[in-house]
Amino acid sequence: TISGGLGLVKAIISCALLAFSIAMIFGLMANGETKISGDVHPALAFVVLIGAITWLTMVEGGQGSLVGLAPVNGDLFKDSHPKTYMSTKLVHSGDNLDRYLLGRQFMVVLTVFSVNMAAAPNAGATLWGLPDVVISIFLGSGLAMILLTCMVGQLNSQVNGCSCMLDYINNYFAIFTLYVAMGIEFSGLLHASYLIQMLVAKLAGKPIISNEPPRSGGKALFFWLRCLMSLAILGFCLAATLVALFAGKTTIWEAIPPGVSVVLFFVLMCVVGLLEGMQIAFFAVARIPADERGNSVFAKKTCELLFRGRGENLAGFMIGRQLCVVSCMFIVARVTTIEIEEGESNIFGVSDGLQDFFNYGFLGAIFLTIAGSISWQLVASAFPLQFLANPLVYVFLRICLLLEFTGLCQGAWVLAALHKKIAGFQRDEVYIGTAEERRAKSMGDDAELKDGVGHLFKLPVFAGVEAPAALKALALTDPSVRAYIDSIRNGDGTDVAKNHSETDVEA
């Protein structure tokens, strides 16, 4: 948050860097120096970029709203927010929340890949006569795209989406986004994730809690057929990507040899997976007493650093993690996006039309979603302590905290305040009161969100203790944390979210 002094200075610098980054990206596209603007037309590049970032704001903010409203009685807002009620009625039925989160994960990766296609500079791109060092720092490294994606598309929307849940999704855009996520899951494209889910649960010796009866008959057959289809697609995505990498037919930097590019591909997949799993493992361990966190030296060092003081490092990790994940995703997008030069043979000899489809990076997006994101989250949900025993977890925690300290994304709070002001968002308590007030009216929160083995939720449960100030801030910076925040109480029943001053999210 912005609290004056150093925070204000960081916010000003962050906003200036963002403005410069956007100007450079727009300049590149206008000059036809990106893939879409050069291959098709600059106008299409602008449409794809703006559309992808806009959609990402709803994908990220919408998750915070839909997960956070799970325990709230829908009768409290079905008249004041009818479109929000439509969305929650669907997503909170049966296991639909799991399905939505699965489809949503692919949407995040796909929008990042789309931004890369629209805004990433072509080899040798120049702009306005700027020095090569400036081009390399902002465009060559992807910093400009990272700042745009993190600050505008993610952090800004998460802040408002998890504190103004009712207003944020009370529109048809949110409903459309929800149905797209559900449609992606229904298609079976990501059903290989369910096989991983079952395997992880089996290894952990724990059941997967469900709100629906076991599948049988036609439903079971349809489910398993989609799992097999997804597994085949996943295998094809990996095979096609490796063939393209070894043949030097991707958009990776020319100076990197094929063998190194393959190693880089797997390393980045593991880094993304590690960062995704860390988020779930940290919150799972937060519920485990310190004396029950095992004997691993690195697990203890990680927990000591993470929960030091009043928990400020937990919030810092979430911001730094966002930067790390997006950075890795952009590099993976560049490494895996196939590019066939004129006269070269297509991958596996497919038709030109199908090859053009591959060239837009969809194969890499599918593989990254399942193998580099969802699977690691599922493993972390089942084995959080073993996950934290990995020395690399401690290393990347340090890296994330360092990135947050730089203040690169501090301007997101400014954007969130402006967005809130322009859209007229109000905090949920204005419409439905606090959790205590709802309970007093016999309309208290009564739903329980499933977490643990096989679920992608990242919720801390601080039972019987006062939530640290950083956790209160974190509730406004990460959508999954904001979920159920009204039902997380300290010993005297104080509402954690209510105690968090609204001024903290305003510049």
Short mmCIF file of C-alpha atoms in Angstrom, two decimals:
data_model
loop_
_atom_site.label_atom_id
_atom_site.label_comp_id
_atom_site.label_asym_id
_atom_site.label_seq_id
_atom_site.Cartn_x
_atom_site.Cartn_y
_atom_site.Cartn_z
CA THR A 1 0.00 0.00 0.00
CA ILE A 2 0.93 3.67 -0.26
CA SER A 3 1.52 5.20 3.14
CA GLY A 4 3.65 8.22 2.29
CA GLY A 5 7.41 8.64 2.38
CA LEU A 6 9.27 5.86 0.61
CA GLY A 7 6.02 4.23 -0.49
CA LEU A 8 4.91 7.41 -2.25
CA VAL A 9 8.27 7.77 -4.01
CA LYS A 10 8.07 4.15 -5.18
CA ALA A 11 4.52 4.71 -6.45
CA ILE A 12 5.55 7.77 -8.47
CA ILE A 13 8.52 5.97 -10.03
CA SER A 14 6.40 2.88 -10.68
CA CYS A 15 3.71 4.90 -12.48
CA ALA A 16 6.35 6.70 -14.55
CA LEU A 17 7.91 3.38 -15.59
CA LEU A 18 4.47 2.02 -16.49
CA ALA A 19 3.64 5.07 -18.62
CA PHE A 20 6.97 4.82 -20.44
CA SER A 21 6.48 1.09 -20.96
CA ILE A 22 3.03 1.55 -22.46
CA ALA A 23 4.31 4.30 -24.77
CA MET A 24 7.12 2.03 -26.00
CA ILE A 25 4.79 -0.92 -26.57
CA PHE A 26 2.32 1.21 -28.51
CA GLY A 27 5.16 2.69 -30.54
CA LEU A 28 6.44 -0.76 -31.46
CA MET A 29 3.02 -1.93 -32.59
CA ALA A 30 2.39 1.24 -34.58
CA ASN A 31 5.69 0.67 -36.43
CA GLY A 32 4.87 -2.98 -37.17
CA GLU A 33 7.73 -4.22 -34.99
CA THR A 34 5.79 -7.01 -33.23
CA LYS A 35 4.59 -10.36 -34.56
CA ILE A 36 0.90 -9.51 -35.03
CA SER A 37 1.46 -5.92 -36.14
CA GLY A 38 4.13 -7.03 -38.62
CA ASP A 39 2.45 -10.17 -39.95
CA VAL A 40 -1.10 -8.81 -40.08
CA HIS A 41 -1.70 -5.13 -39.21
CA PRO A 42 -0.91 -2.76 -36.30
CA ALA A 43 -4.63 -2.23 -35.70
CA LEU A 44 -5.10 -5.93 -34.92
CA ALA A 45 -2.14 -5.82 -32.51
CA PHE A 46 -3.78 -2.95 -30.62
CA VAL A 47 -7.09 -4.83 -30.46
CA VAL A 48 -5.44 -8.04 -29.22
CA LEU A 49 -3.32 -6.27 -26.60
CA ILE A 50 -6.07 -4.07 -25.19
CA GLY A 51 -8.57 -6.94 -25.35
CA ALA A 52 -6.22 -9.36 -23.58
CA ILE A 53 -5.35 -6.92 -20.77
CA THR A 54 -8.99 -5.93 -20.33
CA TRP A 55 -10.09 -9.55 -20.16
CA LEU A 56 -7.29 -10.34 -17.73
CA THR A 57 -8.64 -7.71 -15.33
CA MET A 58 -11.93 -9.59 -15.21
CA VAL A 59 -10.29 -13.02 -15.01
CA GLU A 60 -8.18 -11.94 -12.02
CA GLY A 61 -10.71 -9.70 -10.27
CA GLY A 62 -13.58 -12.04 -11.01
CA GLN A 63 -11.83 -14.90 -9.26
CA GLY A 64 -11.52 -12.86 -6.08
CA SER A 65 -15.19 -11.97 -6.20
CA LEU A 66 -16.54 -15.43 -6.98
CA VAL A 67 -14.36 -17.21 -4.42
CA GLY A 68 -14.92 -14.53 -1.79
CA LEU A 69 -18.71 -14.56 -2.13
CA ALA A 70 -18.94 -18.34 -1.67
CA PRO A 71 -19.97 -18.17 2.01
CA VAL A 72 -22.36 -15.23 1.61
CA ASN A 73 -26.12 -15.80 1.46
CA GLY A 74 -27.18 -14.87 -2.06
CA ASP A 75 -30.55 -13.55 -0.87
CA LEU A 76 -28.70 -10.57 0.58
CA PHE A 77 -27.74 -9.21 -2.84
CA LYS A 78 -29.92 -10.88 -5.46
CA ASP A 79 -32.04 -7.73 -5.81
CA SER A 80 -29.30 -5.09 -5.53
CA HIS A 81 -26.80 -7.01 -7.69
CA PRO A 82 -28.78 -9.36 -9.99
CA LYS A 83 -25.90 -10.13 -12.36
CA THR A 84 -23.61 -10.97 -9.48
CA TYR A 85 -26.31 -13.27 -8.15
CA MET A 86 -26.54 -15.02 -11.55
CA SER A 87 -22.82 -15.75 -11.51
CA THR A 88 -22.63 -16.92 -7.90
CA LYS A 89 -25.71 -19.12 -8.24
CA LEU A 90 -23.98 -21.02 -11.04
CA VAL A 91 -20.44 -21.18 -9.72
CA HIS A 92 -21.36 -22.10 -6.14
CA SER A 93 -23.42 -25.10 -7.22
CA GLY A 94 -21.85 -28.53 -6.75
CA ASP A 95 -18.21 -28.59 -7.80
CA ASN A 96 -18.55 -25.75 -10.30
CA LEU A 97 -16.10 -23.56 -8.38
CA ASP A 98 -13.38 -26.16 -8.98
CA ARG A 99 -14.31 -26.27 -12.66
CA TYR A 100 -14.26 -22.51 -12.95
CA LEU A 101 -10.83 -22.22 -11.32
CA LEU A 102 -9.44 -24.88 -13.66
CA GLY A 103 -10.71 -23.12 -16.78
CA ARG A 104 -9.66 -19.75 -15.43
CA GLN A 105 -6.07 -20.92 -15.03
CA PHE A 106 -5.85 -21.54 -18.77
CA MET A 107 -7.37 -18.12 -19.48
CA VAL A 108 -4.61 -16.41 -17.48
CA VAL A 109 -1.88 -18.23 -19.42
CA LEU A 110 -3.63 -17.64 -22.74
CA THR A 111 -3.98 -13.89 -22.17
CA VAL A 112 -0.28 -13.63 -21.25
CA PHE A 113 0.63 -15.50 -24.45
CA SER A 114 -1.68 -13.17 -26.41
CA VAL A 115 0.03 -10.10 -24.96
CA ASN A 116 3.35 -11.61 -26.00
CA MET A 117 2.14 -12.12 -29.57
CA ALA A 118 0.83 -8.57 -29.81
CA ALA A 119 3.54 -6.64 -27.96
CA ALA A 120 6.82 -8.58 -27.93
CA PRO A 121 9.43 -6.92 -30.19
CA ASN A 122 10.68 -8.64 -33.32
CA ALA A 123 14.38 -9.40 -33.57
CA GLY A 124 16.38 -6.24 -34.21
CA ALA A 125 13.47 -3.92 -33.45
CA THR A 126 14.29 -0.23 -32.93
CA LEU A 127 12.17 2.64 -31.68
CA TRP A 128 12.49 6.43 -31.78
CA GLY A 129 16.26 6.23 -31.97
CA LEU A 130 16.46 5.13 -28.34
CA PRO A 131 19.79 3.71 -27.15
CA ASP A 132 20.20 -0.05 -27.45
CA VAL A 133 20.51 -0.37 -23.68
CA VAL A 134 17.04 1.15 -23.19
CA ILE A 135 15.57 -1.12 -25.85
CA SER A 136 17.19 -4.14 -24.23
CA ILE A 137 16.03 -3.29 -20.69
CA PHE A 138 12.41 -2.45 -21.47
CA LEU A 139 11.68 -4.44 -24.63
CA GLY A 140 14.32 -7.13 -25.02
CA SER A 141 13.89 -8.36 -21.45
CA GLY A 142 10.11 -8.02 -21.57
CA LEU A 143 10.03 -5.58 -18.64
CA ALA A 144 7.54 -3.29 -20.39
CA MET A 145 5.08 -6.13 -20.96
CA ILE A 146 5.58 -7.44 -17.44
CA LEU A 147 4.78 -4.08 -15.84
CA LEU A 148 1.72 -3.59 -18.05
CA THR A 149 0.39 -7.08 -17.36
CA CYS A 150 1.06 -7.13 -13.61
CA MET A 151 -0.04 -3.61 -12.72
CA VAL A 152 -2.94 -3.04 -15.10
CA GLY A 153 -4.19 -6.56 -15.75
CA GLN A 154 -3.62 -8.29 -12.41
CA LEU A 155 -2.78 -6.42 -9.20
CA ASN A 156 -5.09 -3.48 -9.90
CA SER A 157 -8.05 -5.77 -10.54
CA GLN A 158 -7.25 -8.05 -7.61
CA VAL A 159 -7.33 -5.11 -5.19
CA ASN A 160 -10.80 -4.03 -6.28
CA GLY A 161 -12.12 -7.50 -7.09
CA CYS A 162 -11.56 -8.79 -3.57
CA SER A 163 -12.76 -5.73 -1.64
CA CYS A 164 -15.68 -4.67 -3.87
CA MET A 165 -16.82 -8.14 -4.89
CA LEU A 166 -20.48 -7.37 -5.45
CA ASP A 167 -19.89 -4.37 -7.69
CA TYR A 168 -16.97 -5.86 -9.58
CA ILE A 169 -18.85 -8.75 -11.19
CA ASN A 170 -22.28 -7.13 -11.45
CA ASN A 171 -22.07 -6.96 -15.24
CA TYR A 172 -22.48 -9.16 -18.30
CA PHE A 173 -18.74 -9.09 -18.99
CA ALA A 174 -18.19 -11.02 -15.76
CA ILE A 175 -20.94 -13.49 -16.65
CA PHE A 176 -19.43 -14.01 -20.10
CA THR A 177 -15.98 -14.58 -18.59
CA LEU A 178 -17.41 -17.12 -16.16
CA TYR A 179 -19.11 -19.08 -18.93
CA VAL A 180 -15.93 -19.08 -21.03
CA ALA A 181 -13.96 -20.52 -18.09
CA MET A 182 -16.64 -23.14 -17.51
CA GLY A 183 -16.70 -23.91 -21.24
CA ILE A 184 -12.94 -24.45 -21.30
CA GLU A 185 -13.22 -26.95 -18.46
CA PHE A 186 -16.22 -28.69 -20.08
CA SER A 187 -14.33 -29.08 -23.35
CA GLY A 188 -11.98 -31.53 -21.67
CA LEU A 189 -8.88 -29.66 -22.83
CA LEU A 190 -7.49 -29.64 -19.27
CA HIS A 191 -8.93 -32.92 -18.00
CA ALA A 192 -5.46 -34.44 -17.69
CA SER A 193 -5.32 -32.29 -14.55
CA TYR A 194 -7.94 -34.54 -12.96
CA LEU A 195 -5.70 -37.56 -13.53
CA ILE A 196 -2.92 -35.73 -11.72
CA GLN A 197 -5.38 -34.80 -8.98
CA MET A 198 -6.33 -38.45 -8.46
CA LEU A 199 -2.70 -39.58 -8.47
CA VAL A 200 -1.69 -36.95 -5.91
CA ALA A 201 -4.60 -37.83 -3.64
CA LYS A 202 -3.69 -41.52 -3.88
CA LEU A 203 -0.08 -40.83 -2.97
CA ALA A 204 -1.15 -38.64 -0.07
CA GLY A 205 -3.63 -41.23 1.15
CA LYS A 206 -6.32 -38.58 1.50
CA PRO A 207 -9.75 -38.32 -0.14
CA ILE A 208 -10.78 -35.55 -2.53
CA ILE A 209 -13.75 -33.80 -0.94
CA SER A 210 -16.60 -33.24 -3.40
CA ASN A 211 -20.07 -31.70 -3.26
CA GLU A 212 -21.36 -34.07 -5.95
CA PRO A 213 -22.13 -37.80 -5.97
CA PRO A 214 -19.68 -40.18 -7.71
CA ARG A 215 -19.90 -40.27 -11.51
CA SER A 216 -21.65 -43.24 -13.04
CA GLY A 217 -22.89 -44.47 -16.40
CA GLY A 218 -22.76 -41.95 -19.23
CA LYS A 219 -21.26 -39.19 -17.08
CA ALA A 220 -18.37 -41.40 -16.06
CA LEU A 221 -17.74 -42.48 -19.66
CA PHE A 222 -17.83 -38.87 -20.90
CA PHE A 223 -15.43 -37.83 -18.14
CA TRP A 224 -12.86 -40.55 -18.86
CA LEU A 225 -13.02 -39.97 -22.61
CA ARG A 226 -12.18 -36.31 -22.02
CA CYS A 227 -9.33 -37.30 -19.72
CA LEU A 228 -7.85 -39.52 -22.43
CA MET A 229 -8.32 -36.78 -25.04
CA SER A 230 -6.62 -34.24 -22.80
CA LEU A 231 -3.73 -36.59 -22.11
CA ALA A 232 -3.24 -37.10 -25.85
CA ILE A 233 -3.34 -33.34 -26.48
CA LEU A 234 -0.84 -32.75 -23.67
CA GLY A 235 1.53 -35.31 -25.18
CA PHE A 236 1.20 -33.76 -28.62
CA CYS A 237 1.85 -30.26 -27.25
CA LEU A 238 5.06 -31.46 -25.62
CA ALA A 239 6.21 -33.39 -28.70
CA ALA A 240 5.51 -30.49 -31.09
CA THR A 241 7.25 -28.00 -28.82
CA LEU A 242 10.36 -30.16 -28.44
CA VAL A 243 10.56 -30.78 -32.19
CA ALA A 244 10.30 -27.05 -32.84
CA LEU A 245 12.92 -26.24 -30.20
CA PHE A 246 15.45 -28.77 -31.49
CA ALA A 247 14.85 -27.54 -35.04
CA GLY A 248 15.23 -23.89 -34.05
CA LYS A 249 11.68 -23.09 -35.19
CA THR A 250 10.49 -20.96 -32.27
CA THR A 251 10.59 -17.24 -31.48
CA ILE A 252 13.34 -17.70 -28.90
CA TRP A 253 16.32 -15.36 -29.20
CA GLU A 254 18.58 -16.37 -32.08
CA ALA A 255 21.71 -16.34 -29.93
CA ILE A 256 20.41 -19.29 -27.86
CA PRO A 257 21.29 -22.70 -29.40
CA PRO A 258 18.58 -25.41 -29.64
CA GLY A 259 19.98 -27.59 -26.86
CA VAL A 260 20.09 -24.70 -24.42
CA SER A 261 16.57 -23.64 -25.41
CA VAL A 262 15.24 -27.09 -24.47
CA VAL A 263 16.93 -26.93 -21.08
CA LEU A 264 15.63 -23.37 -20.58
CA PHE A 265 12.12 -24.54 -21.43
CA PHE A 266 12.07 -27.21 -18.71
CA VAL A 267 13.80 -24.98 -16.16
CA LEU A 268 11.24 -22.21 -16.66
CA MET A 269 8.37 -24.68 -16.42
CA CYS A 270 9.74 -25.85 -13.09
CA VAL A 271 10.20 -22.28 -11.84
CA VAL A 272 6.60 -21.38 -12.71
CA GLY A 273 5.38 -24.56 -11.06
CA LEU A 274 7.47 -23.93 -7.97
CA LEU A 275 6.06 -20.40 -7.59
CA GLU A 276 2.50 -21.61 -8.12
CA GLY A 277 2.92 -24.38 -5.58
CA MET A 278 4.60 -22.10 -3.04
CA GLN A 279 1.47 -19.98 -2.77
CA ILE A 280 -0.65 -22.96 -1.77
CA ALA A 281 2.00 -24.56 0.44
CA PHE A 282 2.59 -21.33 2.39
CA PHE A 283 -1.06 -20.93 3.26
CA ALA A 284 -1.39 -24.62 4.14
CA VAL A 285 1.60 -24.41 6.51
CA ALA A 286 0.19 -21.21 8.06
CA ARG A 287 -2.46 -23.41 9.68
CA ILE A 288 0.08 -25.86 11.11
CA PRO A 289 1.59 -25.09 14.55
CA ALA A 290 5.30 -24.26 14.45
CA ASP A 291 6.25 -27.37 16.42
CA GLU A 292 4.48 -29.59 13.86
CA ARG A 293 6.24 -28.26 10.76
CA GLY A 294 8.81 -31.05 10.61
CA ASN A 295 12.56 -31.12 11.04
CA SER A 296 13.69 -29.91 7.64
CA VAL A 297 16.20 -27.08 7.98
CA PHE A 298 14.98 -25.27 4.89
CA ALA A 299 11.31 -25.70 5.77
CA LYS A 300 12.00 -24.09 9.15
CA LYS A 301 14.06 -21.29 7.60
CA THR A 302 11.32 -20.63 5.05
CA CYS A 303 8.58 -20.48 7.68
CA GLU A 304 10.69 -18.30 9.96
CA LEU A 305 11.28 -15.79 7.17
CA LEU A 306 7.72 -15.92 5.86
CA PHE A 307 5.97 -15.40 9.21
CA ARG A 308 8.56 -13.10 10.77
CA GLY A 309 7.21 -10.18 12.83
CA ARG A 310 3.57 -9.50 12.07
CA GLY A 311 3.59 -11.32 8.75
CA GLU A 312 4.67 -8.51 6.42
CA ASN A 313 6.75 -10.94 4.37
CA LEU A 314 3.66 -12.96 3.48
CA ALA A 315 2.17 -9.97 1.67
CA GLY A 316 5.54 -9.10 0.16
CA PHE A 317 5.90 -12.61 -1.23
CA MET A 318 2.54 -12.41 -3.00
CA ILE A 319 3.50 -9.24 -4.87
CA GLY A 320 6.98 -10.47 -5.76
CA ARG A 321 5.58 -13.82 -6.81
CA GLN A 322 3.25 -12.11 -9.26
CA LEU A 323 6.21 -10.44 -10.95
CA CYS A 324 8.19 -13.69 -11.06
CA VAL A 325 5.37 -15.78 -12.50
CA VAL A 326 4.45 -13.29 -15.22
CA SER A 327 8.12 -12.83 -16.14
CA CYS A 328 8.58 -16.57 -16.54
CA MET A 329 5.35 -16.91 -18.51
CA PHE A 330 6.49 -14.31 -21.02
CA ILE A 331 9.82 -16.08 -21.48
CA VAL A 332 8.07 -19.45 -21.84
CA ALA A 333 5.77 -17.86 -24.42
CA ARG A 334 8.78 -16.71 -26.41
CA VAL A 335 10.53 -20.07 -26.05
CA THR A 336 7.53 -22.20 -27.07
CA THR A 337 5.78 -20.09 -29.72
CA ILE A 338 6.45 -21.84 -33.03
CA GLU A 339 7.65 -19.80 -36.01
CA ILE A 340 8.04 -21.41 -39.44
CA GLU A 341 10.06 -19.38 -41.91
CA GLU A 342 9.08 -19.31 -45.57
CA GLY A 343 10.25 -22.46 -47.30
CA GLU A 344 10.64 -24.49 -44.09
CA SER A 345 8.64 -27.66 -43.47
CA ASN A 346 5.74 -27.64 -41.03
CA ILE A 347 5.84 -29.46 -37.69
CA PHE A 348 4.95 -33.14 -38.30
CA GLY A 349 4.01 -32.17 -41.86
CA VAL A 350 0.65 -30.66 -40.86
CA SER A 351 -1.32 -28.41 -43.20
CA ASP A 352 -0.46 -24.71 -43.48
CA GLY A 353 -3.75 -23.76 -41.81
CA LEU A 354 -3.09 -25.95 -38.79
CA GLN A 355 0.51 -24.75 -38.63
CA ASP A 356 -0.70 -21.14 -38.56
CA PHE A 357 -2.86 -22.13 -35.57
CA PHE A 358 0.17 -23.64 -33.83
CA ASN A 359 2.18 -20.49 -34.50
CA TYR A 360 -0.01 -18.48 -32.14
CA GLY A 361 1.39 -20.27 -29.11
CA PHE A 362 -1.62 -22.33 -28.07
CA LEU A 363 0.42 -25.52 -27.69
CA GLY A 364 2.76 -23.88 -25.21
CA ALA A 365 -0.16 -22.34 -23.33
CA ILE A 366 -1.86 -25.71 -22.86
CA PHE A 367 1.30 -27.47 -21.70
CA LEU A 368 2.25 -24.65 -19.33
CA THR A 369 -1.23 -24.59 -17.78
CA ILE A 370 -1.31 -28.30 -16.98
CA ALA A 371 2.34 -29.27 -16.46
CA GLY A 372 3.73 -25.96 -15.24
CA SER A 373 0.90 -24.65 -13.09
CA ILE A 374 -2.00 -26.87 -12.08
CA SER A 375 0.02 -30.04 -11.43
CA TRP A 376 2.43 -28.26 -9.08
CA GLN A 377 -0.45 -26.66 -7.18
CA LEU A 378 -2.04 -30.07 -6.71
CA VAL A 379 1.21 -31.55 -5.39
CA ALA A 380 1.66 -28.63 -2.98
CA SER A 381 -1.90 -29.03 -1.70
CA ALA A 382 -1.17 -32.65 -0.74
CA PHE A 383 2.42 -32.33 0.50
CA PRO A 384 2.93 -28.76 1.78
CA LEU A 385 5.68 -29.58 4.32
CA GLN A 386 7.62 -31.70 1.87
CA PHE A 387 7.25 -28.94 -0.69
CA LEU A 388 8.78 -26.38 1.66
CA ALA A 389 11.71 -28.70 2.42
CA ASN A 390 13.02 -27.94 -1.07
CA PRO A 391 15.93 -25.45 -0.72
CA LEU A 392 14.80 -23.70 -3.91
CA VAL A 393 11.60 -22.63 -2.16
CA TYR A 394 13.65 -20.60 0.30
CA VAL A 395 15.74 -19.12 -2.52
CA PHE A 396 12.72 -18.02 -4.51
CA LEU A 397 11.05 -16.63 -1.41
CA ARG A 398 14.07 -14.36 -1.03
CA ILE A 399 13.91 -13.39 -4.70
CA CYS A 400 10.19 -12.55 -4.46
CA LEU A 401 10.72 -10.41 -1.37
CA LEU A 402 13.53 -8.55 -3.13
CA LEU A 403 11.33 -7.87 -6.16
CA GLU A 404 8.54 -6.55 -3.96
CA PHE A 405 10.97 -4.29 -2.10
CA THR A 406 11.98 -2.59 -5.37
CA GLY A 407 8.48 -1.12 -5.61
CA LEU A 408 8.16 -1.86 -9.33
CA CYS A 409 4.45 -2.59 -8.93
CA GLN A 410 3.69 0.06 -6.31
CA GLY A 411 1.72 2.03 -8.89
CA ALA A 412 -0.92 -0.71 -8.94
CA TRP A 413 -2.45 0.86 -5.81
CA VAL A 414 -2.81 4.16 -7.68
CA LEU A 415 -4.48 2.42 -10.60
CA ALA A 416 -6.81 0.54 -8.25
CA ALA A 417 -7.88 3.77 -6.56
CA LEU A 418 -8.54 5.44 -9.92
CA HIS A 419 -10.43 2.41 -11.20
CA LYS A 420 -12.54 2.30 -8.07
CA LYS A 421 -13.34 6.00 -8.29
CA ILE A 422 -14.27 5.94 -11.98
CA ALA A 423 -16.35 2.74 -11.75
CA GLY A 424 -18.05 3.84 -8.54
CA PHE A 425 -17.21 0.64 -6.68
CA GLN A 426 -18.17 0.42 -3.02
CA ARG A 427 -17.03 -2.02 -0.38
CA ASP A 428 -19.30 -5.00 0.15
CA GLU A 429 -20.14 -3.99 3.72
CA VAL A 430 -22.11 -1.04 2.30
CA TYR A 431 -24.59 -3.44 0.72
CA ILE A 432 -24.63 -6.54 2.93
CA GLY A 433 -22.99 -5.45 6.18
CA THR A 434 -20.19 -7.22 8.01
CA ALA A 435 -20.19 -10.92 8.82
CA GLU A 436 -21.37 -10.14 12.36
CA GLU A 437 -24.23 -7.98 11.10
CA ARG A 438 -25.29 -10.69 8.67
CA ARG A 439 -25.24 -13.26 11.43
CA ALA A 440 -27.35 -10.99 13.65
CA LYS A 441 -30.00 -10.99 10.92
CA SER A 442 -29.97 -14.81 10.81
CA MET A 443 -28.39 -14.61 7.36
CA GLY A 444 -24.82 -15.46 8.35
CA ASP A 445 -22.18 -17.00 6.14
CA ASP A 446 -22.89 -20.69 5.92
CA ALA A 447 -20.81 -22.14 3.11
CA GLU A 448 -17.46 -23.81 3.57
CA LEU A 449 -14.83 -23.65 0.87
CA LYS A 450 -13.07 -26.94 0.22
CA ASP A 451 -9.29 -26.76 0.41
CA GLY A 452 -6.57 -29.32 0.89
CA VAL A 453 -5.79 -32.25 -1.41
CA GLY A 454 -6.93 -31.78 -4.99
CA HIS A 455 -8.16 -28.18 -4.71
CA LEU A 456 -6.57 -24.98 -6.01
CA PHE A 457 -7.68 -22.66 -3.20
CA LYS A 458 -5.10 -20.63 -1.32
CA LEU A 459 -6.77 -19.61 1.91
CA PRO A 460 -5.11 -18.92 5.23
CA VAL A 461 -7.00 -19.88 8.38
CA PHE A 462 -5.72 -17.97 11.44
CA ALA A 463 -8.02 -19.38 14.05
CA GLY A 464 -7.93 -17.82 17.46
CA VAL A 465 -5.17 -15.34 16.68
CA GLU A 466 -5.16 -11.76 15.56
CA ALA A 467 -4.43 -11.46 11.87
CA PRO A 468 -1.25 -9.48 11.20
CA ALA A 469 -1.53 -6.10 9.52
CA ALA A 470 0.12 -7.52 6.43
CA LEU A 471 -2.57 -10.18 6.14
CA LYS A 472 -5.22 -7.49 6.19
CA ALA A 473 -3.40 -5.79 3.33
CA LEU A 474 -2.91 -9.12 1.60
CA ALA A 475 -6.67 -9.64 1.64
CA LEU A 476 -6.85 -6.74 -0.77
CA THR A 477 -3.99 -7.81 -3.03
CA ASP A 478 -4.71 -11.46 -3.62
CA PRO A 479 -8.19 -12.67 -4.57
CA SER A 480 -7.88 -16.08 -2.97
CA VAL A 481 -6.90 -14.58 0.38
CA ARG A 482 -9.89 -12.24 0.39
CA ALA A 483 -12.12 -15.29 0.08
CA TYR A 484 -13.75 -16.05 3.40
CA ILE A 485 -11.89 -13.18 5.04
CA ASP A 486 -15.13 -12.11 6.69
CA SER A 487 -15.42 -15.55 8.26
CA ILE A 488 -11.86 -15.61 9.59
CA ARG A 489 -12.03 -14.28 13.13
CA ASN A 490 -9.70 -13.51 15.96
CA GLY A 491 -10.49 -14.45 19.50
CA ASP A 492 -12.87 -11.56 20.24
CA GLY A 493 -14.82 -11.98 17.01
CA THR A 494 -13.45 -8.86 15.35
CA ASP A 495 -13.96 -8.70 11.60
CA VAL A 496 -10.52 -8.79 10.00
CA ALA A 497 -11.66 -7.16 6.77
CA LYS A 498 -13.55 -4.43 8.60
CA ASN A 499 -10.49 -3.54 10.67
CA HIS A 500 -8.49 -2.97 7.52
CA SER A 501 -8.82 0.72 6.73
CA GLU A 502 -10.28 1.50 3.37
CA THR A 503 -7.73 4.25 2.98
CA ASP A 504 -5.07 1.58 2.53
CA VAL A 505 -6.28 0.90 -0.99
CA GLU A 506 -6.53 4.49 -2.02
CA ALA A 507 -3.59 6.56 -3.13
#
